[in-house]
């Protein structure tokens, strides 16, 4: 009995845990939550952040070329000398009373073993005075590389935000279009019932029933295809969120309105060239390459360096650290070195740096052209969708009225079923265009703001409005 109770309790716990996990997975996500998940999961963004830290360490390292280098050392040595000898050694033994000279005799001498302690310590300073401008150009180069890494981080972040927003709108668009095709299928099904009823009472021909059946089948096929597009759009959004393509995902049906675009194409291109993080990263890379050329040319200049040192030495520890006015040595030097010939290393380094600068300049120009093209394409697409939307508003009203009139005419026998079906198709097309232009226009606007480098600020305003609501 106790075992059964235990198993039941464990089963309830596991079911409850599974249910909570499933509920967490099926949580309805808004666009802000989707962007947060993608930014948290994106490995490229995390690596870009690490590269920023590496570049920051490079700036710190660049300062080492001008900051003084201070070294200190201390050593304590104990030496043992074993007994030496015997060996002959000339030793003074006295003074000749006649000549007054010292009397030297050779005797066997044995030197006893002994221990000796020695203590030494020193501190030295080496300071770069002049190196042809290399130190400050290295610092400027490192700062440029750091800023380039920061812009790369923002570029990747913006790309993630743009891709998530685009996939989010594509999924919303697919869901909305599914509803349009669902309505079209329901309308075709309703028309089939009406046609069958009219056929049964002899008002409609059997061929009309067949046409209505074909129309319903066509709309059902369109609905099936659109449901497949919804699944594909959901999988695409899951992937950019860093999740499995088949993960359960439900998004909120949010009415998202981005700030209307009122600038001219010329102003949009100008802002993009100034603000786009990728362009700014390439600009900083160009500056860094320019400073790299100056660093390489610095080897043509003489180098001036100051060296100072202070050292102490004694065989007694007490004398080593006391009496600082004695038993020490101070030295200083000012060295000037000039590179006369180093096997063309400097020339090769300057040439390599110059080529790197030319490559960086070409990359910048290419990126500017690419961004200008992105802005122009997004701008033209946006304007086209806006024009289509305005035209389609009237088309939708006309299609609704045309369907109503066609149905009424068919009921009283003055119209044909083909006219009704054509009106239904026209209405579905108008509704499809309405949904498509709305979200395609939003996607074009997102792409335009992304190319201009302002997508984050624009979406922040949207998030604030959604949170207030």
mmCIF file of N, CA and C in Angstrom, residues 90-215:
data_model
loop_
_atom_site.group_PDB
_atom_site.id
_atom_site.type_symbol
_atom_site.label_atom_id
_atom_site.label_comp_id
_atom_site.label_asym_id
_atom_site.label_seq_id
_atom_site.Cartn_x
_atom_site.Cartn_y
_atom_site.Cartn_z
ATOM 1 N N UNK A 90 104.782 31.880 -1.695
ATOM 2 C CA UNK A 90 105.803 32.805 -1.197
ATOM 3 C C UNK A 90 105.205 33.645 -0.085
ATOM 4 N N UNK A 91 105.867 33.555 1.069
ATOM 5 C CA UNK A 91 105.344 34.224 2.261
ATOM 6 C C UNK A 91 106.457 35.084 2.857
ATOM 7 N N UNK A 92 106.203 36.345 3.161
ATOM 8 C CA UNK A 92 107.215 37.188 3.836
ATOM 9 C C UNK A 92 107.433 36.688 5.265
ATOM 10 N N UNK A 93 108.721 36.525 5.604
ATOM 11 C CA UNK A 93 109.035 36.014 6.955
ATOM 12 C C UNK A 93 109.820 37.028 7.791
ATOM 13 N N UNK A 94 110.230 38.120 7.189
ATOM 14 C CA UNK A 94 110.973 39.119 7.959
ATOM 15 C C UNK A 94 111.637 40.137 7.051
ATOM 16 N N UNK A 95 112.565 40.949 7.652
ATOM 17 C CA UNK A 95 113.266 41.998 6.909
ATOM 18 C C UNK A 95 114.769 41.790 7.101
ATOM 19 N N UNK A 96 115.477 41.848 5.987
ATOM 20 C CA UNK A 96 116.940 41.710 6.035
ATOM 21 C C UNK A 96 117.514 42.934 6.731
ATOM 22 N N UNK A 97 118.265 42.739 7.834
ATOM 23 C CA UNK A 97 118.802 43.899 8.566
ATOM 24 C C UNK A 97 119.871 44.652 7.785
ATOM 25 N N UNK A 98 120.469 44.001 6.831
ATOM 26 C CA UNK A 98 121.545 44.658 6.076
ATOM 27 C C UNK A 98 120.952 45.489 4.939
ATOM 28 N N UNK A 99 120.137 44.793 4.147
ATOM 29 C CA UNK A 99 119.587 45.486 2.965
ATOM 30 C C UNK A 99 118.279 46.204 3.258
ATOM 31 N N UNK A 100 117.642 45.788 4.310
ATOM 32 C CA UNK A 100 116.336 46.405 4.630
ATOM 33 C C UNK A 100 115.205 45.900 3.757
ATOM 34 N N UNK A 101 115.508 44.875 2.973
ATOM 35 C CA UNK A 101 114.455 44.312 2.112
ATOM 36 C C UNK A 101 113.729 43.168 2.817
ATOM 37 N N UNK A 102 112.510 42.937 2.318
ATOM 38 C CA UNK A 102 111.677 41.890 2.920
ATOM 39 C C UNK A 102 112.206 40.532 2.489
ATOM 40 N N UNK A 103 112.246 39.632 3.452
ATOM 41 C CA UNK A 103 112.722 38.274 3.182
ATOM 42 C C UNK A 103 111.506 37.419 2.820
ATOM 43 N N UNK A 104 111.566 36.786 1.630
ATOM 44 C CA UNK A 104 110.478 35.944 1.131
ATOM 45 C C UNK A 104 110.967 34.519 1.105
ATOM 46 N N UNK A 105 110.081 33.616 1.622
ATOM 47 C CA UNK A 105 110.404 32.192 1.609
ATOM 48 C C UNK A 105 109.178 31.417 1.107
ATOM 49 N N UNK A 106 109.441 30.300 0.488
ATOM 50 C CA UNK A 106 108.358 29.430 0.035
ATOM 51 C C UNK A 106 108.040 28.413 1.116
ATOM 52 N N UNK A 107 106.787 28.344 1.453
ATOM 53 C CA UNK A 107 106.332 27.397 2.464
ATOM 54 C C UNK A 107 105.062 26.699 1.960
ATOM 55 N N UNK A 108 104.866 25.525 2.509
ATOM 56 C CA UNK A 108 103.620 24.825 2.205
ATOM 57 C C UNK A 108 102.492 25.450 3.020
ATOM 58 N N UNK A 109 101.448 25.760 2.288
ATOM 59 C CA UNK A 109 100.306 26.437 2.928
ATOM 60 C C UNK A 109 99.049 25.588 2.712
ATOM 61 N N UNK A 110 98.252 25.516 3.732
ATOM 62 C CA UNK A 110 96.943 24.843 3.665
ATOM 63 C C UNK A 110 95.872 25.855 4.068
ATOM 64 N N UNK A 111 94.942 26.102 3.150
ATOM 65 C CA UNK A 111 93.827 27.021 3.435
ATOM 66 C C UNK A 111 92.654 26.216 3.968
ATOM 67 N N UNK A 112 92.210 26.610 5.115
ATOM 68 C CA UNK A 112 91.107 25.886 5.742
ATOM 69 C C UNK A 112 89.780 26.173 5.017
ATOM 70 N N UNK A 113 88.873 25.245 5.150
ATOM 71 C CA UNK A 113 87.535 25.434 4.558
ATOM 72 C C UNK A 113 86.784 26.542 5.292
ATOM 73 N N UNK A 114 85.820 27.146 4.562
ATOM 74 C CA UNK A 114 85.051 28.223 5.190
ATOM 75 C C UNK A 114 83.702 28.378 4.470
ATOM 76 N N UNK A 115 82.807 29.078 5.156
ATOM 77 C CA UNK A 115 81.501 29.466 4.603
ATOM 78 C C UNK A 115 81.480 30.976 4.457
ATOM 79 N N UNK A 116 80.857 31.438 3.383
ATOM 80 C CA UNK A 116 80.748 32.885 3.182
ATOM 81 C C UNK A 116 79.338 33.215 2.667
ATOM 82 N N UNK A 117 78.743 34.240 3.256
ATOM 83 C CA UNK A 117 77.430 34.739 2.838
ATOM 84 C C UNK A 117 77.605 36.027 2.047
ATOM 85 N N UNK A 118 76.826 36.148 0.997
ATOM 86 C CA UNK A 118 76.807 37.405 0.233
ATOM 87 C C UNK A 118 75.354 37.815 0.015
ATOM 88 N N UNK A 119 75.134 39.125 0.101
ATOM 89 C CA UNK A 119 73.788 39.678 -0.072
ATOM 90 C C UNK A 119 73.871 40.800 -1.102
ATOM 91 N N UNK A 120 72.963 40.753 -2.056
ATOM 92 C CA UNK A 120 72.947 41.795 -3.084
ATOM 93 C C UNK A 120 71.503 42.117 -3.459
ATOM 94 N N UNK A 121 71.287 43.337 -3.836
ATOM 95 C CA UNK A 121 69.959 43.775 -4.265
ATOM 96 C C UNK A 121 70.091 44.967 -5.188
ATOM 97 N N UNK A 122 69.118 45.109 -6.067
ATOM 98 C CA UNK A 122 69.171 46.229 -7.011
ATOM 99 C C UNK A 122 67.763 46.595 -7.458
ATOM 100 N N UNK A 123 67.620 47.830 -7.890
ATOM 101 C CA UNK A 123 66.392 48.308 -8.510
ATOM 102 C C UNK A 123 66.796 49.140 -9.718
ATOM 103 N N UNK A 124 66.109 48.901 -10.822
ATOM 104 C CA UNK A 124 66.477 49.584 -12.065
ATOM 105 C C UNK A 124 65.232 50.164 -12.728
ATOM 106 N N UNK A 125 65.438 51.235 -13.439
ATOM 107 C CA UNK A 125 64.359 51.900 -14.168
ATOM 108 C C UNK A 125 64.828 52.170 -15.584
ATOM 109 N N UNK A 126 63.956 51.833 -16.533
ATOM 110 C CA UNK A 126 64.252 52.094 -17.941
ATOM 111 C C UNK A 126 63.075 52.856 -18.532
ATOM 112 N N UNK A 127 63.369 54.019 -19.125
ATOM 113 C CA UNK A 127 62.313 54.892 -19.631
ATOM 114 C C UNK A 127 62.555 55.227 -21.097
ATOM 115 N N UNK A 128 61.513 54.985 -21.907
ATOM 116 C CA UNK A 128 61.561 55.365 -23.314
ATOM 117 C C UNK A 128 61.402 56.884 -23.417
ATOM 118 N N UNK A 129 62.384 57.551 -24.001
ATOM 119 C CA UNK A 129 62.320 59.005 -24.175
ATOM 120 C C UNK A 129 61.782 59.351 -25.559
ATOM 121 N N UNK A 130 62.305 58.698 -26.570
ATOM 122 C CA UNK A 130 61.864 58.962 -27.940
ATOM 123 C C UNK A 130 62.090 57.711 -28.775
ATOM 124 N N UNK A 131 61.052 57.324 -29.529
ATOM 125 C CA UNK A 131 61.175 56.146 -30.395
ATOM 126 C C UNK A 131 60.578 56.397 -31.775
ATOM 127 N N UNK A 132 60.668 57.648 -32.211
ATOM 128 C CA UNK A 132 60.142 57.967 -33.534
ATOM 129 C C UNK A 132 58.626 58.043 -33.586
ATOM 130 N N UNK A 133 58.003 58.300 -32.450
ATOM 131 C CA UNK A 133 56.543 58.408 -32.408
ATOM 132 C C UNK A 133 55.825 57.077 -32.356
ATOM 133 N N UNK A 134 56.558 55.994 -32.173
ATOM 134 C CA UNK A 134 55.914 54.685 -32.190
ATOM 135 C C UNK A 134 54.962 54.501 -31.015
ATOM 136 N N UNK A 135 55.362 55.001 -29.831
ATOM 137 C CA UNK A 135 54.538 54.719 -28.649
ATOM 138 C C UNK A 135 53.172 55.373 -28.737
ATOM 139 N N UNK A 136 53.121 56.648 -29.155
ATOM 140 C CA UNK A 136 51.793 57.272 -29.198
ATOM 141 C C UNK A 136 50.970 56.782 -30.379
ATOM 142 N N UNK A 137 51.639 56.385 -31.469
ATOM 143 C CA UNK A 137 50.890 55.816 -32.592
ATOM 144 C C UNK A 137 50.369 54.417 -32.258
ATOM 145 N N UNK A 138 51.108 53.675 -31.441
ATOM 146 C CA UNK A 138 50.604 52.368 -30.991
ATOM 147 C C UNK A 138 49.361 52.540 -30.117
ATOM 148 N N UNK A 139 49.374 53.551 -29.250
ATOM 149 C CA UNK A 139 48.209 53.809 -28.397
ATOM 150 C C UNK A 139 47.010 54.212 -29.246
ATOM 151 N N UNK A 140 47.242 55.094 -30.224
ATOM 152 C CA UNK A 140 46.144 55.508 -31.106
ATOM 153 C C UNK A 140 45.627 54.324 -31.925
ATOM 154 N N UNK A 141 46.538 53.479 -32.370
ATOM 155 C CA UNK A 141 46.130 52.300 -33.136
ATOM 156 C C UNK A 141 45.300 51.356 -32.271
ATOM 157 N N UNK A 142 45.734 51.140 -31.028
ATOM 158 C CA UNK A 142 44.988 50.260 -30.124
ATOM 159 C C UNK A 142 43.613 50.829 -29.804
ATOM 160 N N UNK A 143 43.529 52.147 -29.620
ATOM 161 C CA UNK A 143 42.227 52.773 -29.364
ATOM 162 C C UNK A 143 41.296 52.627 -30.568
ATOM 163 N N UNK A 144 41.853 52.772 -31.762
ATOM 164 C CA UNK A 144 41.037 52.596 -32.971
ATOM 165 C C UNK A 144 40.542 51.157 -33.086
ATOM 166 N N UNK A 145 41.399 50.204 -32.775
ATOM 167 C CA UNK A 145 40.990 48.797 -32.822
ATOM 168 C C UNK A 145 39.934 48.498 -31.758
ATOM 169 N N UNK A 146 40.043 49.152 -30.605
ATOM 170 C CA UNK A 146 39.037 48.967 -29.555
ATOM 171 C C UNK A 146 37.678 49.509 -30.007
ATOM 172 N N UNK A 147 37.690 50.701 -30.597
ATOM 173 C CA UNK A 147 36.428 51.269 -31.082
ATOM 174 C C UNK A 147 35.844 50.410 -32.208
ATOM 175 N N UNK A 148 36.715 49.875 -33.066
ATOM 176 C CA UNK A 148 36.234 48.997 -34.140
ATOM 177 C C UNK A 148 35.573 47.750 -33.561
ATOM 178 N N UNK A 149 36.159 47.191 -32.508
ATOM 179 C CA UNK A 149 35.564 46.013 -31.862
ATOM 180 C C UNK A 149 34.214 46.354 -31.239
ATOM 181 N N UNK A 150 34.105 47.546 -30.654
ATOM 182 C CA UNK A 150 32.818 47.977 -30.093
ATOM 183 C C UNK A 150 31.762 48.108 -31.187
ATOM 184 N N UNK A 151 32.140 48.710 -32.306
ATOM 185 C CA UNK A 151 31.184 48.855 -33.406
ATOM 186 C C UNK A 151 30.814 47.498 -33.997
ATOM 187 N N UNK A 152 31.765 46.568 -34.031
ATOM 188 C CA UNK A 152 31.451 45.214 -34.490
ATOM 189 C C UNK A 152 30.411 44.566 -33.580
ATOM 190 N N UNK A 153 30.579 44.785 -32.274
ATOM 191 C CA UNK A 153 29.610 44.249 -31.311
ATOM 192 C C UNK A 153 28.219 44.822 -31.577
ATOM 193 N N UNK A 154 28.153 46.137 -31.758
ATOM 194 C CA UNK A 154 26.855 46.773 -32.012
ATOM 195 C C UNK A 154 26.281 46.335 -33.362
ATOM 196 N N UNK A 155 27.157 46.102 -34.336
ATOM 197 C CA UNK A 155 26.682 45.649 -35.647
ATOM 198 C C UNK A 155 26.058 44.259 -35.543
ATOM 199 N N UNK A 156 26.713 43.360 -34.810
ATOM 200 C CA UNK A 156 26.161 42.013 -34.636
ATOM 201 C C UNK A 156 24.866 42.071 -33.835
ATOM 202 N N UNK A 157 24.852 42.897 -32.791
ATOM 203 C CA UNK A 157 23.630 43.049 -31.991
ATOM 204 C C UNK A 157 22.486 43.571 -32.855
ATOM 205 N N UNK A 158 22.776 44.566 -33.677
ATOM 206 C CA UNK A 158 21.750 45.126 -34.555
ATOM 207 C C UNK A 158 21.286 44.095 -35.576
ATOM 208 N N UNK A 159 22.217 43.288 -36.087
ATOM 209 C CA UNK A 159 21.845 42.257 -37.061
ATOM 210 C C UNK A 159 20.920 41.220 -36.427
ATOM 211 N N UNK A 160 21.209 40.850 -35.177
ATOM 212 C CA UNK A 160 20.348 39.892 -34.473
ATOM 213 C C UNK A 160 18.957 40.485 -34.273
ATOM 214 N N UNK A 161 18.911 41.739 -33.812
ATOM 215 C CA UNK A 161 17.618 42.405 -33.593
ATOM 216 C C UNK A 161 16.829 42.496 -34.896
ATOM 217 N N UNK A 162 17.523 42.858 -35.969
ATOM 218 C CA UNK A 162 16.853 42.988 -37.265
ATOM 219 C C UNK A 162 16.316 41.651 -37.751
ATOM 220 N N UNK A 163 17.126 40.612 -37.626
ATOM 221 C CA UNK A 163 16.698 39.298 -38.109
ATOM 222 C C UNK A 163 15.523 38.764 -37.295
ATOM 223 N N UNK A 164 15.584 38.932 -35.970
ATOM 224 C CA UNK A 164 14.478 38.468 -35.128
ATOM 225 C C UNK A 164 13.199 39.227 -35.469
ATOM 226 N N UNK A 165 13.316 40.551 -35.589
ATOM 227 C CA UNK A 165 12.139 41.365 -35.911
ATOM 228 C C UNK A 165 11.555 40.969 -37.260
ATOM 229 N N UNK A 166 12.435 40.738 -38.230
ATOM 230 C CA UNK A 166 11.961 40.348 -39.563
ATOM 231 C C UNK A 166 11.267 38.989 -39.517
ATOM 232 N N UNK A 167 11.873 38.010 -38.842
ATOM 233 C CA UNK A 167 11.256 36.681 -38.752
ATOM 234 C C UNK A 167 9.958 36.728 -37.942
ATOM 235 N N UNK A 168 9.908 37.603 -36.943
ATOM 236 C CA UNK A 168 8.692 37.767 -36.147
ATOM 237 C C UNK A 168 7.556 38.297 -37.022
ATOM 238 N N UNK A 169 7.858 39.306 -37.822
ATOM 239 C CA UNK A 169 6.843 39.859 -38.723
ATOM 240 C C UNK A 169 6.440 38.846 -39.796
ATOM 241 N N UNK A 170 7.397 38.058 -40.263
ATOM 242 C CA UNK A 170 7.073 37.042 -41.264
ATOM 243 C C UNK A 170 6.125 35.992 -40.690
ATOM 244 N N UNK A 171 6.340 35.620 -39.424
ATOM 245 C CA UNK A 171 5.429 34.664 -38.794
ATOM 246 C C UNK A 171 4.049 35.283 -38.580
ATOM 247 N N UNK A 172 4.015 36.529 -38.116
ATOM 248 C CA UNK A 172 2.732 37.218 -37.963
ATOM 249 C C UNK A 172 1.997 37.311 -39.302
ATOM 250 N N UNK A 173 2.754 37.636 -40.331
ATOM 251 C CA UNK A 173 2.162 37.731 -41.671
ATOM 252 C C UNK A 173 1.588 36.385 -42.099
ATOM 253 N N UNK A 174 2.344 35.312 -41.873
ATOM 254 C CA UNK A 174 1.872 33.981 -42.264
ATOM 255 C C UNK A 174 0.615 33.596 -41.489
ATOM 256 N N UNK A 175 0.566 33.930 -40.197
ATOM 257 C CA UNK A 175 -0.616 33.620 -39.382
ATOM 258 C C UNK A 175 -1.829 34.408 -39.868
ATOM 259 N N UNK A 176 -1.617 35.684 -40.161
ATOM 260 C CA UNK A 176 -2.723 36.517 -40.652
ATOM 261 C C UNK A 176 -3.226 36.012 -42.006
ATOM 262 N N UNK A 177 -2.298 35.616 -42.869
ATOM 263 C CA UNK A 177 -2.710 35.095 -44.174
ATOM 264 C C UNK A 177 -3.442 33.760 -44.029
ATOM 265 N N UNK A 178 -3.057 32.977 -43.032
ATOM 266 C CA UNK A 178 -3.785 31.731 -42.780
ATOM 267 C C UNK A 178 -5.253 32.026 -42.457
ATOM 268 N N UNK A 179 -5.476 33.072 -41.684
ATOM 269 C CA UNK A 179 -6.854 33.462 -41.363
ATOM 270 C C UNK A 179 -7.601 33.925 -42.614
ATOM 271 N N UNK A 180 -6.885 34.626 -43.501
ATOM 272 C CA UNK A 180 -7.510 35.059 -44.753
ATOM 273 C C UNK A 180 -7.939 33.853 -45.580
ATOM 274 N N UNK A 181 -7.034 32.870 -45.712
ATOM 275 C CA UNK A 181 -7.366 31.686 -46.501
ATOM 276 C C UNK A 181 -8.422 30.830 -45.799
ATOM 277 N N UNK A 182 -8.435 30.870 -44.468
ATOM 278 C CA UNK A 182 -9.473 30.163 -43.727
ATOM 279 C C UNK A 182 -10.851 30.762 -44.032
ATOM 280 N N UNK A 183 -10.914 32.095 -44.048
ATOM 281 C CA UNK A 183 -12.170 32.765 -44.393
ATOM 282 C C UNK A 183 -12.583 32.448 -45.830
ATOM 283 N N UNK A 184 -11.587 32.411 -46.722
ATOM 284 C CA UNK A 184 -11.892 32.100 -48.120
ATOM 285 C C UNK A 184 -12.450 30.686 -48.256
ATOM 286 N N UNK A 185 -11.857 29.728 -47.499
ATOM 287 C CA UNK A 185 -12.356 28.350 -47.546
ATOM 288 C C UNK A 185 -13.764 28.258 -46.965
ATOM 289 N N UNK A 186 -14.004 28.976 -45.884
ATOM 290 C CA UNK A 186 -15.345 28.977 -45.288
ATOM 291 C C UNK A 186 -16.364 29.599 -46.238
ATOM 292 N N UNK A 187 -15.950 30.662 -46.914
ATOM 293 C CA UNK A 187 -16.846 31.310 -47.873
ATOM 294 C C UNK A 187 -17.161 30.376 -49.040
ATOM 295 N N UNK A 188 -16.138 29.650 -49.519
ATOM 296 C CA UNK A 188 -16.351 28.706 -50.616
ATOM 297 C C UNK A 188 -17.234 27.543 -50.168
ATOM 298 N N UNK A 189 -17.046 27.101 -48.926
ATOM 299 C CA UNK A 189 -17.876 26.014 -48.398
ATOM 300 C C UNK A 189 -19.333 26.454 -48.275
ATOM 301 N N UNK A 190 -19.526 27.679 -47.810
ATOM 302 C CA UNK A 190 -20.879 28.218 -47.689
ATOM 303 C C UNK A 190 -21.536 28.350 -49.062
ATOM 304 N N UNK A 191 -20.745 28.780 -50.026
ATOM 305 C CA UNK A 191 -21.283 28.925 -51.380
ATOM 306 C C UNK A 191 -21.652 27.567 -51.964
ATOM 307 N N UNK A 192 -20.849 26.538 -51.650
ATOM 308 C CA UNK A 192 -21.166 25.194 -52.134
ATOM 309 C C UNK A 192 -22.508 24.720 -51.575
ATOM 310 N N UNK A 193 -22.732 24.988 -50.284
ATOM 311 C CA UNK A 193 -24.009 24.597 -49.682
ATOM 312 C C UNK A 193 -25.176 25.317 -50.356
ATOM 313 N N UNK A 194 -25.003 26.616 -50.597
ATOM 314 C CA UNK A 194 -26.067 27.379 -51.251
ATOM 315 C C UNK A 194 -26.337 26.853 -52.655
ATOM 316 N N UNK A 195 -25.257 26.539 -53.375
ATOM 317 C CA UNK A 195 -25.414 26.051 -54.746
ATOM 318 C C UNK A 195 -26.105 24.691 -54.760
ATOM 319 N N UNK A 196 -25.730 23.823 -53.815
ATOM 320 C CA UNK A 196 -26.380 22.518 -53.742
ATOM 321 C C UNK A 196 -27.873 22.661 -53.431
ATOM 322 N N UNK A 197 -28.179 23.588 -52.521
ATOM 323 C CA UNK A 197 -29.595 23.818 -52.185
ATOM 324 C C UNK A 197 -30.361 24.326 -53.393
ATOM 325 N N UNK A 198 -29.748 25.241 -54.136
ATOM 326 C CA UNK A 198 -30.397 25.778 -55.332
ATOM 327 C C UNK A 198 -30.546 24.694 -56.396
ATOM 328 N N UNK A 199 -29.539 23.787 -56.466
ATOM 329 C CA UNK A 199 -29.623 22.693 -57.441
ATOM 330 C C UNK A 199 -30.754 21.731 -57.087
ATOM 331 N N UNK A 200 -30.915 21.484 -55.794
ATOM 332 C CA UNK A 200 -31.948 20.554 -55.350
ATOM 333 C C UNK A 200 -33.352 21.067 -55.647
ATOM 334 N N UNK A 201 -33.522 22.379 -55.638
ATOM 335 C CA UNK A 201 -34.845 22.944 -55.937
ATOM 336 C C UNK A 201 -34.970 23.307 -57.409
ATOM 337 N N UNK A 202 -33.915 23.005 -58.187
ATOM 338 C CA UNK A 202 -33.983 23.222 -59.616
ATOM 339 C C UNK A 202 -33.653 24.616 -60.073
ATOM 340 N N UNK A 203 -33.090 25.420 -59.187
ATOM 341 C CA UNK A 203 -32.752 26.794 -59.568
ATOM 342 C C UNK A 203 -31.380 26.863 -60.221
ATOM 343 N N UNK A 204 -30.459 25.978 -59.803
ATOM 344 C CA UNK A 204 -29.088 25.987 -60.320
ATOM 345 C C UNK A 204 -28.806 24.694 -61.053
ATOM 346 N N UNK A 205 -27.868 24.756 -61.985
ATOM 347 C CA UNK A 205 -27.476 23.573 -62.746
ATOM 348 C C UNK A 205 -26.436 22.769 -61.978
ATOM 349 N N UNK A 206 -26.310 21.485 -62.358
ATOM 350 C CA UNK A 206 -25.346 20.626 -61.677
ATOM 351 C C UNK A 206 -23.914 21.083 -61.934
ATOM 352 N N UNK A 207 -23.692 21.693 -63.088
ATOM 353 C CA UNK A 207 -22.341 22.174 -63.386
ATOM 354 C C UNK A 207 -21.911 23.237 -62.384
ATOM 355 N N UNK A 208 -22.895 23.998 -61.869
ATOM 356 C CA UNK A 208 -22.559 24.997 -60.849
ATOM 357 C C UNK A 208 -22.089 24.331 -59.562
ATOM 358 N N UNK A 209 -22.689 23.185 -59.255
ATOM 359 C CA UNK A 209 -22.251 22.445 -58.060
ATOM 360 C C UNK A 209 -20.809 21.998 -58.229
ATOM 361 N N UNK A 210 -20.483 21.494 -59.430
ATOM 362 C CA UNK A 210 -19.108 21.060 -59.685
ATOM 363 C C UNK A 210 -18.132 22.241 -59.576
ATOM 364 N N UNK A 211 -18.540 23.368 -60.123
ATOM 365 C CA UNK A 211 -17.676 24.554 -60.038
ATOM 366 C C UNK A 211 -17.470 24.986 -58.586
ATOM 367 N N UNK A 212 -18.536 24.928 -57.806
ATOM 368 C CA UNK A 212 -18.422 25.302 -56.391
ATOM 369 C C UNK A 212 -17.522 24.329 -55.643
ATOM 370 N N UNK A 213 -17.613 23.030 -55.998
ATOM 371 C CA UNK A 213 -16.738 22.037 -55.364
ATOM 372 C C UNK A 213 -15.271 22.291 -55.719
ATOM 373 N N UNK A 214 -15.019 22.614 -56.988
ATOM 374 C CA UNK A 214 -13.644 22.930 -57.412
ATOM 375 C C UNK A 214 -13.134 24.166 -56.685
ATOM 376 N N UNK A 215 -13.993 25.165 -56.557
ATOM 377 C CA UNK A 215 -13.598 26.392 -55.857
ATOM 378 C C UNK A 215 -13.249 26.101 -54.401
#
